[in-house]
Amino acid sequence: MNRSTSAASQSILATSSTPMTKGSSSYRPPAWRFCRSSLFPCAPSSTTCTGNGAAPICQSPTNVASASSCSRNTASRNSRTSNFRVRLMELDNDKYIDISGGLPPTDEEETRNTPLRAGYDYSQYAAAITGFTGVNLQRITVSNYSPAVRIRVGPRGNFKGAVAQLSDHTLILAVCRRVTAAGLFGIHVYTSSDRGDTWTEVNETELFGKEMSLTALTDDSLLMTVESKAFVEDITQMVYYRSSDRGRTWRTDTINNPTVPRRLVVEDDGSLLMVRALRSQYLDYLYGDVGVPFAPSPHLEIARSSDGGDTWSFSEGKVDWDNCRFGETCAVRCADGTLLCALRSNPPGTHGEGGQVTYLSRSTDQGATWSTPWIMGNTAEVQVHLLLLGDGRLLATYTNYHLPFGIWAIVSSDNGNTWSFDRPIQLAMSADCYTGWGSTVELDNGELVTCCCVCAYVNEPREPGGAERNVHEIVRWRLPY
């Protein structure tokens, strides 16, 4: 058990962004929103689902913007809200709104950013990531450190994981570790009875998979979903494991659709709700490999179980867009009773992880229909995990696939309409972008425990053949605001 003791590692970083020139705007909900990144313009798509992801003008959670009101603006016009960049632009004789989320740059800032980003051959970098993706370079950061406890769990090589909490406050942590160079990962299950200070590996069942979610049910049984294409017999199915003895032994089940959710919702009556992409275009190659016909869909799959995952009922959640290129869904039941779902996607004209963004969509009818998704943050801020806190606020942890690499957290006080992007909290830093998959639980004393993977040894040769670069850590912390 390695426990880091440096001052820097035993803290979290609460930051605020300050422009290099005078001028700021108050933090308020945007009046207009749309489903495209301002960094990657492209032509509008057809009305059928082509995977381009273009969509008509949409509603914000608090304001309705109609196409007719937009069309009155014949010239390109820029405006800035505190957490969205909004541009009315004309493409092929039609009007579209172009937006990036978070704290977007002004036009003047973007003009200054352009030459700083020039000169890179983006195609030569893995996933088109250079480090500057999605970054406004015309700001400085004001930092405030807050105390935290950081614990490394297991050996070097432990990769992504998920954490859950039982009714007696025991923490359960599932972490994957590479087994073969071909992409097979084994899963190791740890428990802690002292708020994460010490961990013991407990699983007696051999488990495989990665990019898991871990859910504690009301009877303290556990359900873990995993990405399973590397080992499952039918790659069009998703494997999930269940344990009734606090993670020692597990039984295996499968359901159709290999899409993996970031988390499951445990309803007040103890039933389970799982929200996934219905037929993500990201998976068409899997079906092609086995010769199974596949028609991508822009909608969500709503799966419910009232018996702890023994059986499931399925329905389609209609999403008001035509983008089929999304996955990595994370749904949460908000304090107002609505459902909010995060969706990781490539906006139109983008390719690779460096161009991806996170959308949010809301359902007010138990998942039957979903609002037109709006962009949550900036480009290359992904792997969002949503948690309803005891005070009614929402916490989102996410991974930066741009500089500074690492795991971050933001808060919403209005059920996900706006977020504290002006004060993001850095929970962990990483030497490169292949990191993250953070998830968080709230302890009974208000502390938060976030688990995540970081690249701690960037100069090591990559596997196979080289030493393991990644480690898995938990951070116990409190919100600084």
mmCIF file with all atom_site columns, C-alpha atoms in Angstrom, residues 324-407:
data_model
loop_
_atom_site.group_PDB
_atom_site.id
_atom_site.type_symbol
_atom_site.label_atom_id
_atom_site.label_alt_id
_atom_site.label_comp_id
_atom_site.label_asym_id
_atom_site.label_entity_id
_atom_site.label_seq_id
_atom_site.pdbx_PDB_ins_code
_atom_site.Cartn_x
_atom_site.Cartn_y
_atom_site.Cartn_z
_atom_site.occupancy
_atom_site.B_iso_or_equiv
_atom_site.pdbx_formal_charge
_atom_site.auth_seq_id
_atom_site.auth_comp_id
_atom_site.auth_asym_id
_atom_site.auth_atom_id
_atom_site.pdbx_PDB_model_num
ATOM 1  C CA . CYS A 1 324 ? -25.826 9.001  -33.761 1.00 0.00 ? 324 CYS A CA 1
ATOM 2  C CA . ARG A 1 325 ? -22.177 9.461  -32.766 1.00 0.00 ? 325 ARG A CA 1
ATOM 3  C CA . PHE A 1 326 ? -22.426 9.416  -28.989 1.00 0.00 ? 326 PHE A CA 1
ATOM 4  C CA . GLY A 1 327 ? -21.932 7.106  -26.049 1.00 0.00 ? 327 GLY A CA 1
ATOM 5  C CA . GLU A 1 328 ? -20.516 7.034  -22.511 1.00 0.00 ? 328 GLU A CA 1
ATOM 6  C CA . THR A 1 329 ? -23.858 8.050  -21.032 1.00 0.00 ? 329 THR A CA 1
ATOM 7  C CA . CYS A 1 330 ? -24.260 9.032  -17.384 1.00 0.00 ? 330 CYS A CA 1
ATOM 8  C CA . ALA A 1 331 ? -27.762 9.627  -16.011 1.00 0.00 ? 331 ALA A CA 1
ATOM 9  C CA . VAL A 1 332 ? -28.779 11.101 -12.663 1.00 0.00 ? 332 VAL A CA 1
ATOM 10 C CA . ARG A 1 333 ? -32.092 11.813 -10.942 1.00 0.00 ? 333 ARG A CA 1
ATOM 11 C CA . CYS A 1 334 ? -32.036 15.537 -10.101 1.00 0.00 ? 334 CYS A CA 1
ATOM 12 C CA . ALA A 1 335 ? -33.476 17.152 -6.984  1.00 0.00 ? 335 ALA A CA 1
ATOM 13 C CA . ASP A 1 336 ? -36.459 18.403 -9.008  1.00 0.00 ? 336 ASP A CA 1
ATOM 14 C CA . GLY A 1 337 ? -37.300 14.850 -10.123 1.00 0.00 ? 337 GLY A CA 1
ATOM 15 C CA . THR A 1 338 ? -36.146 15.235 -13.714 1.00 0.00 ? 338 THR A CA 1
ATOM 16 C CA . LEU A 1 339 ? -33.564 12.987 -15.321 1.00 0.00 ? 339 LEU A CA 1
ATOM 17 C CA . LEU A 1 340 ? -30.338 14.501 -16.629 1.00 0.00 ? 340 LEU A CA 1
ATOM 18 C CA . CYS A 1 341 ? -28.031 12.542 -18.920 1.00 0.00 ? 341 CYS A CA 1
ATOM 19 C CA . ALA A 1 342 ? -24.490 13.321 -20.045 1.00 0.00 ? 342 ALA A CA 1
ATOM 20 C CA . LEU A 1 343 ? -23.525 12.111 -23.528 1.00 0.00 ? 343 LEU A CA 1
ATOM 21 C CA . ARG A 1 344 ? -19.981 12.009 -24.946 1.00 0.00 ? 344 ARG A CA 1
ATOM 22 C CA . SER A 1 345 ? -19.961 12.796 -28.646 1.00 0.00 ? 345 SER A CA 1
ATOM 23 C CA . ASN A 1 346 ? -18.111 14.067 -31.674 1.00 0.00 ? 346 ASN A CA 1
ATOM 24 C CA . PRO A 1 347 ? -19.780 17.250 -32.932 1.00 0.00 ? 347 PRO A CA 1
ATOM 25 C CA . PRO A 1 348 ? -20.127 17.664 -36.707 1.00 0.00 ? 348 PRO A CA 1
ATOM 26 C CA . GLY A 1 349 ? -16.857 17.741 -38.584 1.00 0.00 ? 349 GLY A CA 1
ATOM 27 C CA . THR A 1 350 ? -14.751 16.401 -35.699 1.00 0.00 ? 350 THR A CA 1
ATOM 28 C CA . HIS A 1 351 ? -12.855 13.160 -35.393 1.00 0.00 ? 351 HIS A CA 1
ATOM 29 C CA . GLY A 1 352 ? -11.024 11.452 -32.566 1.00 0.00 ? 352 GLY A CA 1
ATOM 30 C CA . GLU A 1 353 ? -11.017 12.023 -28.843 1.00 0.00 ? 353 GLU A CA 1
ATOM 31 C CA . GLY A 1 354 ? -9.423  15.458 -29.095 1.00 0.00 ? 354 GLY A CA 1
ATOM 32 C CA . GLY A 1 355 ? -12.538 16.852 -30.772 1.00 0.00 ? 355 GLY A CA 1
ATOM 33 C CA . GLN A 1 356 ? -15.135 15.308 -28.495 1.00 0.00 ? 356 GLN A CA 1
ATOM 34 C CA . VAL A 1 357 ? -17.433 17.196 -26.149 1.00 0.00 ? 357 VAL A CA 1
ATOM 35 C CA . THR A 1 358 ? -20.003 16.313 -23.505 1.00 0.00 ? 358 THR A CA 1
ATOM 36 C CA . TYR A 1 359 ? -23.658 17.088 -24.141 1.00 0.00 ? 359 TYR A CA 1
ATOM 37 C CA . LEU A 1 360 ? -26.441 17.207 -21.563 1.00 0.00 ? 360 LEU A CA 1
ATOM 38 C CA . SER A 1 361 ? -30.073 16.274 -22.166 1.00 0.00 ? 361 SER A CA 1
ATOM 39 C CA . ARG A 1 362 ? -33.054 16.361 -19.808 1.00 0.00 ? 362 ARG A CA 1
ATOM 40 C CA . SER A 1 363 ? -36.197 14.247 -19.521 1.00 0.00 ? 363 SER A CA 1
ATOM 41 C CA . THR A 1 364 ? -39.303 15.366 -17.648 1.00 0.00 ? 364 THR A CA 1
ATOM 42 C CA . ASP A 1 365 ? -41.348 12.229 -18.452 1.00 0.00 ? 365 ASP A CA 1
ATOM 43 C CA . GLN A 1 366 ? -39.280 9.432  -16.857 1.00 0.00 ? 366 GLN A CA 1
ATOM 44 C CA . GLY A 1 367 ? -37.080 8.950  -19.901 1.00 0.00 ? 367 GLY A CA 1
ATOM 45 C CA . ALA A 1 368 ? -39.708 8.674  -22.637 1.00 0.00 ? 368 ALA A CA 1
ATOM 46 C CA . THR A 1 369 ? -38.493 11.844 -24.367 1.00 0.00 ? 369 THR A CA 1
ATOM 47 C CA . TRP A 1 370 ? -35.363 13.958 -24.006 1.00 0.00 ? 370 TRP A CA 1
ATOM 48 C CA . SER A 1 371 ? -34.618 17.597 -24.771 1.00 0.00 ? 371 SER A CA 1
ATOM 49 C CA . THR A 1 372 ? -32.299 18.637 -27.553 1.00 0.00 ? 372 THR A CA 1
ATOM 50 C CA . PRO A 1 373 ? -28.845 18.086 -26.050 1.00 0.00 ? 373 PRO A CA 1
ATOM 51 C CA . TRP A 1 374 ? -26.721 21.145 -25.263 1.00 0.00 ? 374 TRP A CA 1
ATOM 52 C CA . ILE A 1 375 ? -22.970 21.283 -24.842 1.00 0.00 ? 375 ILE A CA 1
ATOM 53 C CA . MET A 1 376 ? -21.945 21.125 -21.203 1.00 0.00 ? 376 MET A CA 1
ATOM 54 C CA . GLY A 1 377 ? -18.309 22.194 -21.258 1.00 0.00 ? 377 GLY A CA 1
ATOM 55 C CA . ASN A 1 378 ? -15.423 22.842 -23.589 1.00 0.00 ? 378 ASN A CA 1
ATOM 56 C CA . THR A 1 379 ? -13.861 20.625 -26.211 1.00 0.00 ? 379 THR A CA 1
ATOM 57 C CA . ALA A 1 380 ? -11.990 17.578 -24.846 1.00 0.00 ? 380 ALA A CA 1
ATOM 58 C CA . GLU A 1 381 ? -13.688 17.586 -21.414 1.00 0.00 ? 381 GLU A CA 1
ATOM 59 C CA . VAL A 1 382 ? -15.161 14.094 -21.220 1.00 0.00 ? 382 VAL A CA 1
ATOM 60 C CA . GLN A 1 383 ? -15.870 11.046 -19.027 1.00 0.00 ? 383 GLN A CA 1
ATOM 61 C CA . VAL A 1 384 ? -18.450 12.985 -17.024 1.00 0.00 ? 384 VAL A CA 1
ATOM 62 C CA . HIS A 1 385 ? -19.805 11.318 -13.874 1.00 0.00 ? 385 HIS A CA 1
ATOM 63 C CA . LEU A 1 386 ? -22.882 12.915 -12.275 1.00 0.00 ? 386 LEU A CA 1
ATOM 64 C CA . LEU A 1 387 ? -23.837 12.676 -8.590  1.00 0.00 ? 387 LEU A CA 1
ATOM 65 C CA . LEU A 1 388 ? -26.761 14.179 -6.659  1.00 0.00 ? 388 LEU A CA 1
ATOM 66 C CA . LEU A 1 389 ? -25.377 15.587 -3.412  1.00 0.00 ? 389 LEU A CA 1
ATOM 67 C CA . GLY A 1 390 ? -27.174 15.582 -0.086  1.00 0.00 ? 390 GLY A CA 1
ATOM 68 C CA . ASP A 1 391 ? -27.793 19.338 -0.300  1.00 0.00 ? 391 ASP A CA 1
ATOM 69 C CA . GLY A 1 392 ? -29.572 18.986 -3.655  1.00 0.00 ? 392 GLY A CA 1
ATOM 70 C CA . ARG A 1 393 ? -26.735 20.235 -5.826  1.00 0.00 ? 393 ARG A CA 1
ATOM 71 C CA . LEU A 1 394 ? -25.215 18.186 -8.642  1.00 0.00 ? 394 LEU A CA 1
ATOM 72 C CA . LEU A 1 395 ? -21.536 17.289 -8.750  1.00 0.00 ? 395 LEU A CA 1
ATOM 73 C CA . ALA A 1 396 ? -19.850 16.472 -12.046 1.00 0.00 ? 396 ALA A CA 1
ATOM 74 C CA . THR A 1 397 ? -16.385 14.957 -12.196 1.00 0.00 ? 397 THR A CA 1
ATOM 75 C CA . TYR A 1 398 ? -14.737 14.876 -15.605 1.00 0.00 ? 398 TYR A CA 1
ATOM 76 C CA . THR A 1 399 ? -11.432 14.282 -17.369 1.00 0.00 ? 399 THR A CA 1
ATOM 77 C CA . ASN A 1 400 ? -9.437  16.937 -19.203 1.00 0.00 ? 400 ASN A CA 1
ATOM 78 C CA . TYR A 1 401 ? -8.182  15.656 -22.547 1.00 0.00 ? 401 TYR A CA 1
ATOM 79 C CA . HIS A 1 402 ? -6.484  19.034 -22.883 1.00 0.00 ? 402 HIS A CA 1
ATOM 80 C CA . LEU A 1 403 ? -3.921  20.778 -20.701 1.00 0.00 ? 403 LEU A CA 1
ATOM 81 C CA . PRO A 1 404 ? -3.765  20.618 -17.737 1.00 0.00 ? 404 PRO A CA 1
ATOM 82 C CA . PHE A 1 405 ? -4.435  16.877 -17.908 1.00 0.00 ? 405 PHE A CA 1
ATOM 83 C CA . GLY A 1 406 ? -6.222  15.372 -14.955 1.00 0.00 ? 406 GLY A CA 1
ATOM 84 C CA . ILE A 1 407 ? -9.548  14.989 -13.167 1.00 0.00 ? 407 ILE A CA 1
#
